[in-house]
PDB file of C-alpha atoms in Angstrom:
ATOM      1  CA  UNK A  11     -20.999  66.686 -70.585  1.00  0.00           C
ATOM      2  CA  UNK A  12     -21.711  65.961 -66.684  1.00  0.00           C
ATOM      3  CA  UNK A  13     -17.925  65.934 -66.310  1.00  0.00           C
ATOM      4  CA  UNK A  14     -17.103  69.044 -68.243  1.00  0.00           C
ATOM      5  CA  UNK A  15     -19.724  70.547 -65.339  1.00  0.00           C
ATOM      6  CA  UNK A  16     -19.487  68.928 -62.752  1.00  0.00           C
ATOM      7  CA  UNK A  17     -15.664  68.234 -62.573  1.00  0.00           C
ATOM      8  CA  UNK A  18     -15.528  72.097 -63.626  1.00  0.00           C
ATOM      9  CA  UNK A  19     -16.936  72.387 -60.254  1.00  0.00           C
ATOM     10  CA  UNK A  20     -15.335  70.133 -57.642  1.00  0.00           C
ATOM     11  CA  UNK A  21     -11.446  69.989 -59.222  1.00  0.00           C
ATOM     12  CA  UNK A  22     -10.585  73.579 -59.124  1.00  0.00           C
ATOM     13  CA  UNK A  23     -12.705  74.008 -55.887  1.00  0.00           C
ATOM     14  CA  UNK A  24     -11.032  70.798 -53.813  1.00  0.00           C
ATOM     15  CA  UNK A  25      -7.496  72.349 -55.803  1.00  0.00           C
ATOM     16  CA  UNK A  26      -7.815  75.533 -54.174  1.00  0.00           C
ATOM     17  CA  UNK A  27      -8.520  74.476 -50.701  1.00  0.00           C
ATOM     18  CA  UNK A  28      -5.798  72.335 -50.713  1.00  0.00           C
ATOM     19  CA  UNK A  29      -3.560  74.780 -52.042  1.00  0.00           C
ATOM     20  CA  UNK A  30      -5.027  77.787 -49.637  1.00  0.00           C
ATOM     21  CA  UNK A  31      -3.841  75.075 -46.593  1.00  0.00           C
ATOM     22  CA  UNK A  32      -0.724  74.566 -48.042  1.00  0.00           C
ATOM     23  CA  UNK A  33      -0.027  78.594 -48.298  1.00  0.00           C
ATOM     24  CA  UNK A  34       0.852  78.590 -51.881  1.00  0.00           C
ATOM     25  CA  UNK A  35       0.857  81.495 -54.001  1.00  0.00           C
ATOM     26  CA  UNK A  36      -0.981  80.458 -57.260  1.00  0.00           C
ATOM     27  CA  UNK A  37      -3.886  79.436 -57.050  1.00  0.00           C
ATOM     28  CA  UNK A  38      -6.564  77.858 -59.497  1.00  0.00           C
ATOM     29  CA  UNK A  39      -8.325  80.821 -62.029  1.00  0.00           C
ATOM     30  CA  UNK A  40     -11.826  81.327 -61.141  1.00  0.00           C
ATOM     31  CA  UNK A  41     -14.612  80.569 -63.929  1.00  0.00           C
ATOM     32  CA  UNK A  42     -14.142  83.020 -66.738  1.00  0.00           C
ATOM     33  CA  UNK A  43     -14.663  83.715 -70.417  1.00  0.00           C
ATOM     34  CA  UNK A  44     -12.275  80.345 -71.020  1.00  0.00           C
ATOM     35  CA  UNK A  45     -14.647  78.083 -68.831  1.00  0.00           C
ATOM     36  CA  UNK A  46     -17.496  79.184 -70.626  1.00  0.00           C
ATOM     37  CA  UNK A  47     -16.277  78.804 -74.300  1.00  0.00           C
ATOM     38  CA  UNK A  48     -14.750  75.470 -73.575  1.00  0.00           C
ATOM     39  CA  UNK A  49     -18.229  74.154 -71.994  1.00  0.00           C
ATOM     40  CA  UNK A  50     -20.086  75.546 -74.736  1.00  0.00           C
ATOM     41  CA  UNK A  51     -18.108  73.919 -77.469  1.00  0.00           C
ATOM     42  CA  UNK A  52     -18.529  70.608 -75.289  1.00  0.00           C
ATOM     43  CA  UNK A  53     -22.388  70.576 -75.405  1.00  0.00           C
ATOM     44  CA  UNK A  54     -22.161  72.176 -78.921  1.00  0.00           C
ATOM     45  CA  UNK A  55     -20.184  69.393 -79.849  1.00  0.00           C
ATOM     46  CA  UNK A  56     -21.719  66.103 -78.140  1.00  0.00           C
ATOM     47  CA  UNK A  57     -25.459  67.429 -79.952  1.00  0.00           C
ATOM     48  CA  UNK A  58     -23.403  67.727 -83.111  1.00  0.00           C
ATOM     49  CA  UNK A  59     -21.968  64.307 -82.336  1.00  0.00           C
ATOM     50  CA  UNK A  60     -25.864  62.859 -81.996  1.00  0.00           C
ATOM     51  CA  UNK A  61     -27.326  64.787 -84.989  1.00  0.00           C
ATOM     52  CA  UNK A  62     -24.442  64.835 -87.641  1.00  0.00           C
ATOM     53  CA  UNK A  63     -22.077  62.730 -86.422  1.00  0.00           C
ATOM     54  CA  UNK A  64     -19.747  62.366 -89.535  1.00  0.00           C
ATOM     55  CA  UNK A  65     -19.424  65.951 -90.155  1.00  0.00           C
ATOM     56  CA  UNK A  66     -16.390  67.656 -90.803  1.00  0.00           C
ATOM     57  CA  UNK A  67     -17.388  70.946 -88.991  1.00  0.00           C
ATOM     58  CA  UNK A  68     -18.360  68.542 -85.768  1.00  0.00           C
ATOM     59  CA  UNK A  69     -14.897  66.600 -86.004  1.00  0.00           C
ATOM     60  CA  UNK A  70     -13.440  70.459 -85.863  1.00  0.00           C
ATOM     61  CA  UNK A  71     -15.912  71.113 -82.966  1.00  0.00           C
ATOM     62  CA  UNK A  72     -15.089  68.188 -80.872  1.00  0.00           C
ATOM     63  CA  UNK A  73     -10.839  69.100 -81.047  1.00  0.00           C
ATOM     64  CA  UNK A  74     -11.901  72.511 -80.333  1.00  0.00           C
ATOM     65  CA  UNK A  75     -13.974  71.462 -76.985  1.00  0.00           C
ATOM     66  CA  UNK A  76     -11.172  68.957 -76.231  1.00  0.00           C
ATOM     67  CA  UNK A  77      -8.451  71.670 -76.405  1.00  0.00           C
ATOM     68  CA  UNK A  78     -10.528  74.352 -74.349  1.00  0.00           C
ATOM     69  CA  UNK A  79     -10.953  71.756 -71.542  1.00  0.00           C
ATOM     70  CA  UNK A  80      -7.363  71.088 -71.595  1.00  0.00           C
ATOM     71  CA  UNK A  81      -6.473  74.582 -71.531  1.00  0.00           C
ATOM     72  CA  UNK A  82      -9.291  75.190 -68.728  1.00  0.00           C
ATOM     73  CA  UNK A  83      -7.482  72.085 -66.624  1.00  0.00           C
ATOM     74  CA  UNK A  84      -4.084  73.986 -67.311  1.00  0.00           C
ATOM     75  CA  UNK A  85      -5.617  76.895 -65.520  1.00  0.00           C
ATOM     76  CA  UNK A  86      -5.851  74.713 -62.057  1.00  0.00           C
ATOM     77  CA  UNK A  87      -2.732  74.085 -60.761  1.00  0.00           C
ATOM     78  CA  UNK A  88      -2.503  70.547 -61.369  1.00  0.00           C
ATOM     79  CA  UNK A  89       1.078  69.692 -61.351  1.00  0.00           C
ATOM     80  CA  UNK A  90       0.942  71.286 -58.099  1.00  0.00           C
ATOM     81  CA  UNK A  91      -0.930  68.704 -56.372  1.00  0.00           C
ATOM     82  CA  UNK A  92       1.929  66.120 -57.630  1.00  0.00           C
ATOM     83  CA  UNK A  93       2.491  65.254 -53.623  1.00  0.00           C
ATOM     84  CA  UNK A  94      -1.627  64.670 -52.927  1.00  0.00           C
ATOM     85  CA  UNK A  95      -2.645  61.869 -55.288  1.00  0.00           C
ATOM     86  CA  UNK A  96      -6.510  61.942 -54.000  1.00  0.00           C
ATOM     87  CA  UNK A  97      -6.470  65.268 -55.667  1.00  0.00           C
ATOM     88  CA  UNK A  98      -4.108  65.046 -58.459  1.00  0.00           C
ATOM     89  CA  UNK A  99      -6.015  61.984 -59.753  1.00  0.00           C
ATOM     90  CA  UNK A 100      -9.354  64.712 -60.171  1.00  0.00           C
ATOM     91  CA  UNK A 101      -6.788  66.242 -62.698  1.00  0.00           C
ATOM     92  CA  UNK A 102      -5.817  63.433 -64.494  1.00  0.00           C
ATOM     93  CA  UNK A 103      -9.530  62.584 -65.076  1.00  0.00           C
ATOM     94  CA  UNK A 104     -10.605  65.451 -66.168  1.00  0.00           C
ATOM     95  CA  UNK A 105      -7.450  65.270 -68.725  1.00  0.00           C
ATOM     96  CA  UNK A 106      -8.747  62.212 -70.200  1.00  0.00           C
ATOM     97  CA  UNK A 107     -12.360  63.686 -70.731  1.00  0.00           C
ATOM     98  CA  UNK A 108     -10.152  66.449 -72.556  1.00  0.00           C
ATOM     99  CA  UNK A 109      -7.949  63.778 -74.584  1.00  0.00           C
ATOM    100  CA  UNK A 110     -11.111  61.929 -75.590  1.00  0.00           C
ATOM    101  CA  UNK A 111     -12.486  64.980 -77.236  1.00  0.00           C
ATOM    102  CA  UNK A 112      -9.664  65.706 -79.099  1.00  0.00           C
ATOM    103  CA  UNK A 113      -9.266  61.954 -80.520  1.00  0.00           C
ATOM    104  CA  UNK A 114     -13.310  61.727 -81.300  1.00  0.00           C
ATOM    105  CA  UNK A 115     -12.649  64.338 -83.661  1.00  0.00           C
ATOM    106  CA  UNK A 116      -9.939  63.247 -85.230  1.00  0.00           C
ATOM    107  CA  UNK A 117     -11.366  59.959 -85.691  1.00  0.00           C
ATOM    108  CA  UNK A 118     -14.235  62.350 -87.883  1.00  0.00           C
ATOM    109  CA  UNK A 119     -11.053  64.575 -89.722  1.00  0.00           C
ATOM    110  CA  UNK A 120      -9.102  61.382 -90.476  1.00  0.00           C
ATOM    111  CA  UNK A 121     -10.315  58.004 -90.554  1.00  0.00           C
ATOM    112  CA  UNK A 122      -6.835  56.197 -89.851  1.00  0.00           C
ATOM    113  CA  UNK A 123      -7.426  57.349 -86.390  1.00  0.00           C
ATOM    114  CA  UNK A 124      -9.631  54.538 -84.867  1.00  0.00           C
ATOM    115  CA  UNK A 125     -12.887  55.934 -83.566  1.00  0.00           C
ATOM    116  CA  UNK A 126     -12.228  53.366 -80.556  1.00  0.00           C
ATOM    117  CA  UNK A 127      -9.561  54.848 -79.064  1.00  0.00           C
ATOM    118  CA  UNK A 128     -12.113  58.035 -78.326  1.00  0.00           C
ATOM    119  CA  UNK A 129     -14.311  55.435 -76.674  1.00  0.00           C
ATOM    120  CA  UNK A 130     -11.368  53.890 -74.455  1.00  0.00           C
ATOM    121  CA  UNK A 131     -10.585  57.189 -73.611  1.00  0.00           C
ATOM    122  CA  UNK A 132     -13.776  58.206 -72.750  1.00  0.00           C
ATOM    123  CA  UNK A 133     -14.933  55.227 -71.073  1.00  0.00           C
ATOM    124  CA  UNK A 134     -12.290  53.782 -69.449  1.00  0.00           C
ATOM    125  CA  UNK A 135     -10.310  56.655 -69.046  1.00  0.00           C
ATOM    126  CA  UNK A 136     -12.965  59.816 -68.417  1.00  0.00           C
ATOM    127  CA  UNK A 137     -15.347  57.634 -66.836  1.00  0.00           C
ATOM    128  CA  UNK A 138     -13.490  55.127 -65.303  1.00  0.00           C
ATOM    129  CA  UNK A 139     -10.579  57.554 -63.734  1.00  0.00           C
ATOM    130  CA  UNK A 140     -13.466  60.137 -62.592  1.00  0.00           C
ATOM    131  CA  UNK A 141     -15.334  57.294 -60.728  1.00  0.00           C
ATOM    132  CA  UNK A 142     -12.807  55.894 -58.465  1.00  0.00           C
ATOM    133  CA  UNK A 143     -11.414  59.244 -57.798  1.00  0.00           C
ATOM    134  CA  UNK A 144     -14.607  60.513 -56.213  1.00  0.00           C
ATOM    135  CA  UNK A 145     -15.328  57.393 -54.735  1.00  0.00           C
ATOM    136  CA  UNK A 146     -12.493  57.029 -52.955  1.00  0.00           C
ATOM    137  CA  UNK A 147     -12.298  60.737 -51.743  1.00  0.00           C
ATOM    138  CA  UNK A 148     -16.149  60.395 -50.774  1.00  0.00           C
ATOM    139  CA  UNK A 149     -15.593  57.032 -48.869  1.00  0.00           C
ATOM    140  CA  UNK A 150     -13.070  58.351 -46.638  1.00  0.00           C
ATOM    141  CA  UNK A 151     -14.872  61.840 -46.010  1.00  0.00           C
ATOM    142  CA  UNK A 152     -18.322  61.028 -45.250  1.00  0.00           C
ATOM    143  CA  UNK A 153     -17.177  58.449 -43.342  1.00  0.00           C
ATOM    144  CA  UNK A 154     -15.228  60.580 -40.749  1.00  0.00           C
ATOM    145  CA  UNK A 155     -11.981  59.479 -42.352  1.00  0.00           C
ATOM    146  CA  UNK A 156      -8.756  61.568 -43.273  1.00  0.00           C
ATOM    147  CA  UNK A 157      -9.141  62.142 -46.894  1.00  0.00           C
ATOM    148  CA  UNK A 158      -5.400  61.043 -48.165  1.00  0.00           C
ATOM    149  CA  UNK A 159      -4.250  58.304 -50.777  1.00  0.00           C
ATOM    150  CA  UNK A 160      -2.489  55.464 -48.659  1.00  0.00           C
ATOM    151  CA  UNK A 161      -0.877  53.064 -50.226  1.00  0.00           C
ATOM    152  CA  UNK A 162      -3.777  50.840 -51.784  1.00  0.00           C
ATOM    153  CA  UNK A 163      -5.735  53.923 -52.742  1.00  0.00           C
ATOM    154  CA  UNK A 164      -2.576  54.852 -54.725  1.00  0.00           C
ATOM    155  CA  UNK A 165      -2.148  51.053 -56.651  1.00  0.00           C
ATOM    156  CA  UNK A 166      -5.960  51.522 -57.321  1.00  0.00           C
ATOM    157  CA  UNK A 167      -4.965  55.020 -59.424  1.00  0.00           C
ATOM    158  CA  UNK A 168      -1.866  53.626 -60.804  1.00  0.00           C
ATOM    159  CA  UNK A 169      -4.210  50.015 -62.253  1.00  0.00           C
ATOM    160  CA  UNK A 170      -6.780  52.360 -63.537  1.00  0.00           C
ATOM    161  CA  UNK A 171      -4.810  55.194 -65.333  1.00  0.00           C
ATOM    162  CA  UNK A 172      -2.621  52.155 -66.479  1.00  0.00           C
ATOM    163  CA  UNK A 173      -5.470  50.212 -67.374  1.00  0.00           C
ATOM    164  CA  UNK A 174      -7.134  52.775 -69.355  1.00  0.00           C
ATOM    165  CA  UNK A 175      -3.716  54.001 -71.532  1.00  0.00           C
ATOM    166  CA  UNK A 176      -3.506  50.143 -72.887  1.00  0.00           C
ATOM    167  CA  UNK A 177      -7.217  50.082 -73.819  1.00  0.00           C
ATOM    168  CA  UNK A 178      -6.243  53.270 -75.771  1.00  0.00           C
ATOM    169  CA  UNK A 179      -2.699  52.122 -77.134  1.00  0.00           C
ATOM    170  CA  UNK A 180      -3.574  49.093 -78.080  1.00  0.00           C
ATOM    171  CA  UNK A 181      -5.805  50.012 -81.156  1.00  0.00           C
ATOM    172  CA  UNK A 182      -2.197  51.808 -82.198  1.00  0.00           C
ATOM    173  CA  UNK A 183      -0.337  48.326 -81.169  1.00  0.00           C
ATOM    174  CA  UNK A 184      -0.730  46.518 -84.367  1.00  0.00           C
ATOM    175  CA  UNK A 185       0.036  42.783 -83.872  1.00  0.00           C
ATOM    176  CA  UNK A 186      -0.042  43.521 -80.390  1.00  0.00           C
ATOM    177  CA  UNK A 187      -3.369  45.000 -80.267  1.00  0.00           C
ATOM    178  CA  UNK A 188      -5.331  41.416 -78.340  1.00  0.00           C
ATOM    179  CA  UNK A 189      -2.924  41.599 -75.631  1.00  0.00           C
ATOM    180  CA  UNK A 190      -2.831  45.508 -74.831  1.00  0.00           C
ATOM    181  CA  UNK A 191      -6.753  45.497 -75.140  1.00  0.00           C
ATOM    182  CA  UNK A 192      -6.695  42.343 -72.771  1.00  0.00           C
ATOM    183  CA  UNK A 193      -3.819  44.127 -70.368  1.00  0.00           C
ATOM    184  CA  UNK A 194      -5.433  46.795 -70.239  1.00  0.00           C
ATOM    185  CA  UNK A 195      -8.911  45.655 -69.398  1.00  0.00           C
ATOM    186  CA  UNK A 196      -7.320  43.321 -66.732  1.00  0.00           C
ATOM    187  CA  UNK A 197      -5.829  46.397 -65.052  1.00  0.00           C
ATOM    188  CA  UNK A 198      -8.562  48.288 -65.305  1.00  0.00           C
ATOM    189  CA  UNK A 199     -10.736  45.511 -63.933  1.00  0.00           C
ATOM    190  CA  UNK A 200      -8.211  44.801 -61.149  1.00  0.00           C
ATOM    191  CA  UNK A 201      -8.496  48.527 -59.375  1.00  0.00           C
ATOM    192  CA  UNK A 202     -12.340  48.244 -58.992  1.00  0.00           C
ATOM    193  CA  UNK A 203     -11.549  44.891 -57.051  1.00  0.00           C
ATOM    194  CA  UNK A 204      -8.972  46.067 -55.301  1.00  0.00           C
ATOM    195  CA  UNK A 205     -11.273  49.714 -54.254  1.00  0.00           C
ATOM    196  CA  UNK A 206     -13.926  46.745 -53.405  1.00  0.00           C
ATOM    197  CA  UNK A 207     -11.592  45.285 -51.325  1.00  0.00           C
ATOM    198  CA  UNK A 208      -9.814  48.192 -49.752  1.00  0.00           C
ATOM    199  CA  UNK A 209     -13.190  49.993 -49.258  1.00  0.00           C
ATOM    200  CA  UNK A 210     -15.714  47.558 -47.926  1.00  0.00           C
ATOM    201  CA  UNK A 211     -14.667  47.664 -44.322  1.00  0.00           C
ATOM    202  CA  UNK A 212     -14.441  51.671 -44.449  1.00  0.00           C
ATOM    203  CA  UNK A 213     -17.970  51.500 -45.887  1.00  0.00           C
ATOM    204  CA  UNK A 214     -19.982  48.386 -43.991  1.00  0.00           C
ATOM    205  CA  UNK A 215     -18.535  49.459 -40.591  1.00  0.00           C
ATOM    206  CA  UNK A 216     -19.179  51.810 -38.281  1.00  0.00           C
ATOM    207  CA  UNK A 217     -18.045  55.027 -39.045  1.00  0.00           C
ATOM    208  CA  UNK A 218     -14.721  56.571 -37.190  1.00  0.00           C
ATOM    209  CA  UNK A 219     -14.737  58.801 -34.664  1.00  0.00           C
TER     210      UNK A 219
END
């Protein structure tokens, strides 16, 4: 739920100053009707998820949030902000908060979808994707630093979007399923080193300028 809000917040407002600088024409639709159904159904659905959580009409509830947030992330501009990966990487989070909606309620509709793919996707994708992307933006800015992806900053993306699809695929892998849960986790595990590693300086020493 914080994500629904608060990414509904900073991703279409960081999206349209970027795109404002860069003089494009489109730019990300301001909160509407769509925004407000799609965080509805997400509250709606997480209390459902707490109070009856094997019911059909919540498994219907939760694909219904899940495909309201991806049509709300539709309405930013995304796959315009291809070239700036510190920004595109807001998108992709908030797509996996989106992705893990839809699969929680599957997992209620139809039990051969397992209900821990929903949890990889919400965990170490949502969460995990969500975390590094603000932390890495928020490191460089309040620290008087240019707020772009270098090359590090983009591995650390790439480990945890990779990271978090084989936690995810792998309870579809069948006899393959240890070592995509294991890859996957390594990966993931690997670009919270490597933003330890990459970050410590920017944030122990003094700040530039």
């Amino acid at each position: 739920v914080l994500i629904s809000l608060i990414g509904g917040r900073i991703v279409p407002s960081f999206t349209r100053n970027w795109l404002v600088k860069q003089r494009a024409d489109a730019l990300p639709a301001p909160f509407g009707r769509l925004d407000t159904a799609a965080l509805a159904a997400t509250v709606l659905a997480m209390a459902g998820t707490v109070i009856l959580p094997n019911s059909t009409a919540v498994g219907a509830l939760l694909c219904l949030a899940g495909v309201l947030l991806a049509a709300r992330l539709i309405r930013w501009r995304g796959a315009a902000t291809l070239r700036e990966p510190i920004l595109f990487i807001l998108h992709l989070g908030y797509g996996w908060l989106a992705l893990a909606l839809v699969l929680m309620g599957l997992a209620v509709l139809n039990p051969a979808i397992p209900q821990l793919a929903a949890i990889h996707a919400l965990t170490a994708g949502a969460i995990g994707t969500m975390t590094l992307a603000v932390m890495t933006r928020a490191s460089l800015g309040h620290t008087g630093r240019a707020i772009i992806a270098d090359r590090a900053v983009v591995s650390i993306y790439v480990l945890v979007t990779a990271g978090a699809a084989l936690r995810v695929a792998a309870l579809f892998a069948g006899d393959w399923y240890r070592e995509a849960l294991v890859g996957g986790g390594t990966l993931w595990s690997a670009a919270f080193l490597l933003f330890a590693a990459r970050f410590a300086p920017v944030l122990f020493l003094r700040r530039a300028g």
